[in-house]
Tab-separated table of C-alpha atoms in Angstrom:
chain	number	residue	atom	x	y	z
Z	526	UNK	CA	114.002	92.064	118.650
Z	527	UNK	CA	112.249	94.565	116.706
Z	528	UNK	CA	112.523	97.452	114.865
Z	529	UNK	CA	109.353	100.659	114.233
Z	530	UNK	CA	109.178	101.587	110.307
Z	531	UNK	CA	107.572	105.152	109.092
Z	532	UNK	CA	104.917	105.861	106.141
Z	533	UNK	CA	106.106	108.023	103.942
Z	534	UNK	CA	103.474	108.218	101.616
Z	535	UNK	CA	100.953	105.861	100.115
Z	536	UNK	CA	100.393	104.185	96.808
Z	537	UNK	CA	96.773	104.746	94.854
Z	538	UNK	CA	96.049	101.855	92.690
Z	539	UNK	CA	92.441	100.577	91.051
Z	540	UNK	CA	92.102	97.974	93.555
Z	541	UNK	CA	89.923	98.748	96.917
Z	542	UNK	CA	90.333	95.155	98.187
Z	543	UNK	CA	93.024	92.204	98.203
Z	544	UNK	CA	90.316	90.173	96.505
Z	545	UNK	CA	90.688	92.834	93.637
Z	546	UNK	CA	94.466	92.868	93.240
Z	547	UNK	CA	95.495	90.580	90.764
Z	548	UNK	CA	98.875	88.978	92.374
Z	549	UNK	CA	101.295	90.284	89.626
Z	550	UNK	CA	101.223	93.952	88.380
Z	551	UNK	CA	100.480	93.760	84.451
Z	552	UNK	CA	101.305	96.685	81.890
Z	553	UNK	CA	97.915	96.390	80.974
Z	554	UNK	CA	96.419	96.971	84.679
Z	555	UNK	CA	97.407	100.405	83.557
Z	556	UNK	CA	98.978	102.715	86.277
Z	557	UNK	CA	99.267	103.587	89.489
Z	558	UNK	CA	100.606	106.657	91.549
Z	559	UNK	CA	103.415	106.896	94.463
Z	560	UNK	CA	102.414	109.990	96.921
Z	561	UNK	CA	105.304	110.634	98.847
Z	562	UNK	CA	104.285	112.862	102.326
Z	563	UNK	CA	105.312	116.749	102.098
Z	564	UNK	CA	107.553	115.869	105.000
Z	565	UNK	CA	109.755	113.855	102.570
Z	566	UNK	CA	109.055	116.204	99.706
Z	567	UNK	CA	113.011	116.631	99.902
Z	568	UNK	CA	114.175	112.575	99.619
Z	569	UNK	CA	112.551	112.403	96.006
Z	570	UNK	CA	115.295	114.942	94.274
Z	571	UNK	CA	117.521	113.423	91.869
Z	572	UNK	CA	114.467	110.756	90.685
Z	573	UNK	CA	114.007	111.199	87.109
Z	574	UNK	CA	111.131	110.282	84.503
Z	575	UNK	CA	112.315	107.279	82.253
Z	576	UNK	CA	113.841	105.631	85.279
Z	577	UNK	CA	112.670	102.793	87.124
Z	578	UNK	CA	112.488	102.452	91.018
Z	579	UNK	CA	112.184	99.527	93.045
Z	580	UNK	CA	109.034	100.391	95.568
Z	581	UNK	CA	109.127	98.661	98.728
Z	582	UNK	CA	105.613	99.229	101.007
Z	583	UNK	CA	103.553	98.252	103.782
Z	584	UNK	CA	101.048	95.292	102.721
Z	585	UNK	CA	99.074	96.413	105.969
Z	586	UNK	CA	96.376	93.753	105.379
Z	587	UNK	CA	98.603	90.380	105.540
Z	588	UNK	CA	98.640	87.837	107.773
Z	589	UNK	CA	101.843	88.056	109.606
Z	590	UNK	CA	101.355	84.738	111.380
Z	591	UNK	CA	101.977	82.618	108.064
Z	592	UNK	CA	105.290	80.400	108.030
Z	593	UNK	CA	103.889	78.013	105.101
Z	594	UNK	CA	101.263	78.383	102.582
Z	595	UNK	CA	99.780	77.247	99.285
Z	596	UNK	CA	100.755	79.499	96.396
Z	597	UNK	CA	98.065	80.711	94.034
Z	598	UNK	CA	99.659	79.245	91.351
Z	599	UNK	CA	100.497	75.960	92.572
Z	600	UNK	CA	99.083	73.240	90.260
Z	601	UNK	CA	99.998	70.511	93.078
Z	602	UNK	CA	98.701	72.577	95.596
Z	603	UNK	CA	101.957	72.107	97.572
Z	604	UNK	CA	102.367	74.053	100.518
Z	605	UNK	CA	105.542	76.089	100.394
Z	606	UNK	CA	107.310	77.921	103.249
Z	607	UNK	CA	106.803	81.756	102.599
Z	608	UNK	CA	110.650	83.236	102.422
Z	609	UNK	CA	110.135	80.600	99.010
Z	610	UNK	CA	107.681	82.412	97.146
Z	611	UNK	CA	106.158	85.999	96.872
Z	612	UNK	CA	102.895	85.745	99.087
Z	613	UNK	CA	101.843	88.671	100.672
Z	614	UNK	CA	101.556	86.443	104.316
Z	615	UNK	CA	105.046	86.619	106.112
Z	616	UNK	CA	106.600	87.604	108.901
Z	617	UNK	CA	107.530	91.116	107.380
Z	618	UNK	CA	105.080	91.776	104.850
Z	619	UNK	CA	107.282	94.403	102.816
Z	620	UNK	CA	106.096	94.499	99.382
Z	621	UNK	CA	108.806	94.890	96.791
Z	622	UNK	CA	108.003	95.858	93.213
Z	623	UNK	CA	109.969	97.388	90.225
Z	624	UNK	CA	108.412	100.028	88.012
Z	625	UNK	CA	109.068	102.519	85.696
Z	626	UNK	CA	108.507	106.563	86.594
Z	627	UNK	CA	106.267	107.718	83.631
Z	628	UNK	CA	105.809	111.186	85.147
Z	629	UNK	CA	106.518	113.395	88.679
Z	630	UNK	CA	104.094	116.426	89.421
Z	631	UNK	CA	105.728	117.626	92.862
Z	632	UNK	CA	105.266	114.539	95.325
Z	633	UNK	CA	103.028	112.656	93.150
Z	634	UNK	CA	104.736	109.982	90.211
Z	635	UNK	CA	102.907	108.319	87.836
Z	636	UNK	CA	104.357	104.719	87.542
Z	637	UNK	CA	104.046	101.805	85.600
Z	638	UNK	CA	101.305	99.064	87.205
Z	639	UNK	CA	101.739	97.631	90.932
Z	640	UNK	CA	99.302	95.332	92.387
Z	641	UNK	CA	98.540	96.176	95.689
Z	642	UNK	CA	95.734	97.754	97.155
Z	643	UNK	CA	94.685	101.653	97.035
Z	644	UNK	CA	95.973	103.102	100.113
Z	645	UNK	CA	98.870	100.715	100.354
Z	646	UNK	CA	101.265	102.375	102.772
Z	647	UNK	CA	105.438	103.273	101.227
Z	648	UNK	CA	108.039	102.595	102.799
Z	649	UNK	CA	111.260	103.326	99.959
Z	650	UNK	CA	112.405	104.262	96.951
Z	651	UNK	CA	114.933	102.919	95.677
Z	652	UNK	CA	117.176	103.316	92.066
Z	653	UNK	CA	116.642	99.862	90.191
Z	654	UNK	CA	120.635	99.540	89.016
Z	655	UNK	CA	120.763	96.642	86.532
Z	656	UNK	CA	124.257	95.517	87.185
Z	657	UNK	CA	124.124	95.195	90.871
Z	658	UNK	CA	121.264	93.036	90.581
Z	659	UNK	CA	120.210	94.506	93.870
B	52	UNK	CA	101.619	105.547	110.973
B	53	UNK	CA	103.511	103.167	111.785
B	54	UNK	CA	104.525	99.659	111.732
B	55	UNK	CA	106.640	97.015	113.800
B	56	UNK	CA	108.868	94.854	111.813
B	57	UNK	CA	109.999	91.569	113.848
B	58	UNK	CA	114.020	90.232	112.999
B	59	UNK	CA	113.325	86.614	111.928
B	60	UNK	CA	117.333	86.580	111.560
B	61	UNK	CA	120.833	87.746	111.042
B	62	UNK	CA	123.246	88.086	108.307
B	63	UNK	CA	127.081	87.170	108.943
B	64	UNK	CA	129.481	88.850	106.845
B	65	UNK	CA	133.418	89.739	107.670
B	66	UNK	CA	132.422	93.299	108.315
B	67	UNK	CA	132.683	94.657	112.409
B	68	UNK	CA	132.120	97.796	111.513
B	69	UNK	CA	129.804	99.917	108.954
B	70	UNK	CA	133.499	101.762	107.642
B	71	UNK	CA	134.252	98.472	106.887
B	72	UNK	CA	131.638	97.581	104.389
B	73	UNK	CA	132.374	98.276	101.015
B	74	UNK	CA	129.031	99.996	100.242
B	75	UNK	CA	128.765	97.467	97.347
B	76	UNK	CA	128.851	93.261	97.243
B	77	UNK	CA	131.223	92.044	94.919
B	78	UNK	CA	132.082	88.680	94.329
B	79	UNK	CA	135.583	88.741	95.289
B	80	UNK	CA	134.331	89.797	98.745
B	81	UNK	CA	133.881	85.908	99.294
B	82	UNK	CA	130.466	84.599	100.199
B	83	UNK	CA	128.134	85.686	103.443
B	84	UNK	CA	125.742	83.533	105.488
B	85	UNK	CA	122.140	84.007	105.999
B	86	UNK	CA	120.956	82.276	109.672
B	87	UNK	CA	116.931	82.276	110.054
B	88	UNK	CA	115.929	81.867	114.186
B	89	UNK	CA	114.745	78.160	114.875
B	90	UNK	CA	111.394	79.875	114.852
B	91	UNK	CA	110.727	81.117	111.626
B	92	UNK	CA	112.609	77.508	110.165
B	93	UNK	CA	109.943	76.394	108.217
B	94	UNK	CA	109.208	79.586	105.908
B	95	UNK	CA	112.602	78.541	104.133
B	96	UNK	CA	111.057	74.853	102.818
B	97	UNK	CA	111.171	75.629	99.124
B	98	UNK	CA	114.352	77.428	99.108
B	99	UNK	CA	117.113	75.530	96.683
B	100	UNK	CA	120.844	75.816	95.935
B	101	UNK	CA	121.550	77.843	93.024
B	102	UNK	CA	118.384	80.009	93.550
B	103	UNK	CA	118.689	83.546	93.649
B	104	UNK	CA	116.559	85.013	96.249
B	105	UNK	CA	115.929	88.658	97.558
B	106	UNK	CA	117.583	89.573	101.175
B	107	UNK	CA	115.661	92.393	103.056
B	108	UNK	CA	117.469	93.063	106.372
B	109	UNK	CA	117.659	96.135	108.477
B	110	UNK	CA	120.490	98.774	108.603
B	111	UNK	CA	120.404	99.440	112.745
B	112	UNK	CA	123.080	101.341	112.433
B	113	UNK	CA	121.623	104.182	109.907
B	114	UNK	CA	120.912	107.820	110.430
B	115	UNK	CA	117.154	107.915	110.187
B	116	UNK	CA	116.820	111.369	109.937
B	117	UNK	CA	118.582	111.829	106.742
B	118	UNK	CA	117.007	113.263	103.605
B	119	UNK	CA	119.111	114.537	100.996
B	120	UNK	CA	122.803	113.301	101.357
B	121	UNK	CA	125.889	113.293	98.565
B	122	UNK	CA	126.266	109.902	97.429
B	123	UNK	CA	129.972	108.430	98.137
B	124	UNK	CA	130.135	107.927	94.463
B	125	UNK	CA	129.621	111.296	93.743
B	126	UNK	CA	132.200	113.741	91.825
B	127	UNK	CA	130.274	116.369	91.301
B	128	UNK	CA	129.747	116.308	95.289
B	129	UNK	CA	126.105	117.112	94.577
B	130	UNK	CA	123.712	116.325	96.940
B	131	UNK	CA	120.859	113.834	96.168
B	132	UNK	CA	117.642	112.928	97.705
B	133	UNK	CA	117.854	109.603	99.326
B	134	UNK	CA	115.680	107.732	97.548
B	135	UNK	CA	117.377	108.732	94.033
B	136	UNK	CA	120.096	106.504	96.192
B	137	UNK	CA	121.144	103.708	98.089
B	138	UNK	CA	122.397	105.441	100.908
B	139	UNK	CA	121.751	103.585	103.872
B	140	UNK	CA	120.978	106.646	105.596
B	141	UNK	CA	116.700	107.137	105.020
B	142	UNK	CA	113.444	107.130	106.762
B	143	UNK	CA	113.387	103.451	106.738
B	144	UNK	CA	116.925	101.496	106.409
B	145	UNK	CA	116.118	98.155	104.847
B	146	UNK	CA	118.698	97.124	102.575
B	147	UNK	CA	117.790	94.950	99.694
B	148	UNK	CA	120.798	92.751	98.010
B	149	UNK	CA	119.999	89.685	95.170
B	150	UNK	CA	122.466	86.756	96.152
B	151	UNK	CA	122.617	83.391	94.861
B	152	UNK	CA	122.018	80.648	97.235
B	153	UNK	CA	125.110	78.601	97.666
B	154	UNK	CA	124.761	75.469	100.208
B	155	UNK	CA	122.004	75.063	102.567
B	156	UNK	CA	122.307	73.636	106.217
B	157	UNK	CA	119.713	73.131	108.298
B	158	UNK	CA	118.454	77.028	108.926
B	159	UNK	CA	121.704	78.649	107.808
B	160	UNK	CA	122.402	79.632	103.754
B	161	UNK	CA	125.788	80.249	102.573
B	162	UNK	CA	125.288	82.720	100.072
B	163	UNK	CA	127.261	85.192	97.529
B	164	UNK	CA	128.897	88.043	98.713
B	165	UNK	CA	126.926	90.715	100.937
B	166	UNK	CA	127.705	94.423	102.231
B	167	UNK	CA	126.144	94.911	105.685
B	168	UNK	CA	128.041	94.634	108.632
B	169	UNK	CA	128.488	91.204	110.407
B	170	UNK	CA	125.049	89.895	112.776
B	171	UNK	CA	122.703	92.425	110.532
B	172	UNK	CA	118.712	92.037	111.292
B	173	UNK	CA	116.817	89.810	108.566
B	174	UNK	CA	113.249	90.922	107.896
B	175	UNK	CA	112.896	88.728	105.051
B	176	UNK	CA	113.278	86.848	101.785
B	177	UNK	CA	111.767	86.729	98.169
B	178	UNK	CA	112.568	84.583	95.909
B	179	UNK	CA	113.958	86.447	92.749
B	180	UNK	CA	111.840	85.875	89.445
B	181	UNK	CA	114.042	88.142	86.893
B	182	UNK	CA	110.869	87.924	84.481
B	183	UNK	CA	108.635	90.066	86.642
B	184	UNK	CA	111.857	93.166	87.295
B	185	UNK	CA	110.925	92.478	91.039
């Protein structure tokens, strides 16, 4: 069973290779641009400066074939199955990041810092809404 | 562009229908079950009772075509782009709910209280780290 997702825009960030990204976006990575397609122009109304989106996108370059793996930050250098921690190897690798809209010139928002590569295909937008914790 | 998502699961909830879902999880809606195929059984090693995690699954049922909508919530019956909302309706329907992780057995995870309709596609899970906003 399987299911065929859309781009609708991209994501243009400092890093040109997964070697460069640094694994967790950082306020001071600086920040990083959403360009949503002209075809979608229309989705983005109602998104406002000041409030913060969850981003989910394409992480084109992952290994898909993954089931376990040894996080980057694992001091025992367990191996950990991947629906356990944040690696961009999985079965579905959607990338899933909250930021902050700083500013929106037509299609194009400036954002606070994400840490995937330049290029990165989007997928959605969606309001961040505290309370749900959703 | 494009990309092919695989389901690696399915959520159970008491929900046959999508007018039946109550467009928001709320605790008194009793708890939900997450069931990963055999396959994918070893990306959950890691996972732990009383962990929250991140539940991306995908909306079969929603009107792709959709762009600007009015939210259900909506009194000034304005219409809104969708990804200024969480309208299932959107280019690409993957919902995105935080639960907590009440029992585990074997490949199925009783968790809290989800809205999608009963045998949902899972694309995946993250394990929520309320430090990072992600």
């Amino acid at each position: 069973m399987s299911a065929e997702l859309v781009f609708v825009g991209h994501i243009k960030t400092p890093y040109q290779t997964t070697a460069e990204c640094p694994g967790q976006a950082r306020p001071e990575n600086g920040t990083s641009q959403i360009i949503v397609d002209e075809k979608y122009a229309s989705a983005i109304n109602g998104l406002k400066v000041g409030a913060h989106v969850q981003v989910l996108y394409w992480l084109d370059q992952a290994d898909r074939s993954v089931l376990k793996t040894v996080p980057k930050w694992s001091e025992a250098n367990e191996e950990r199955g991947v629906f356990s921690i944040r690696s961009p190897a999985r079965p579905n690798p959607i990338g899933l990041s909250t930021v902050e809209i700083l500013s929106i010139d037509k299609t194009i928002m400036t954002v606070t810092a994400m840490d995937c590569i330049d290029g990165t295909p989007l997928l959605d937008l969606k309001p961040y809404i505290h309370h749900l914790k959703s």
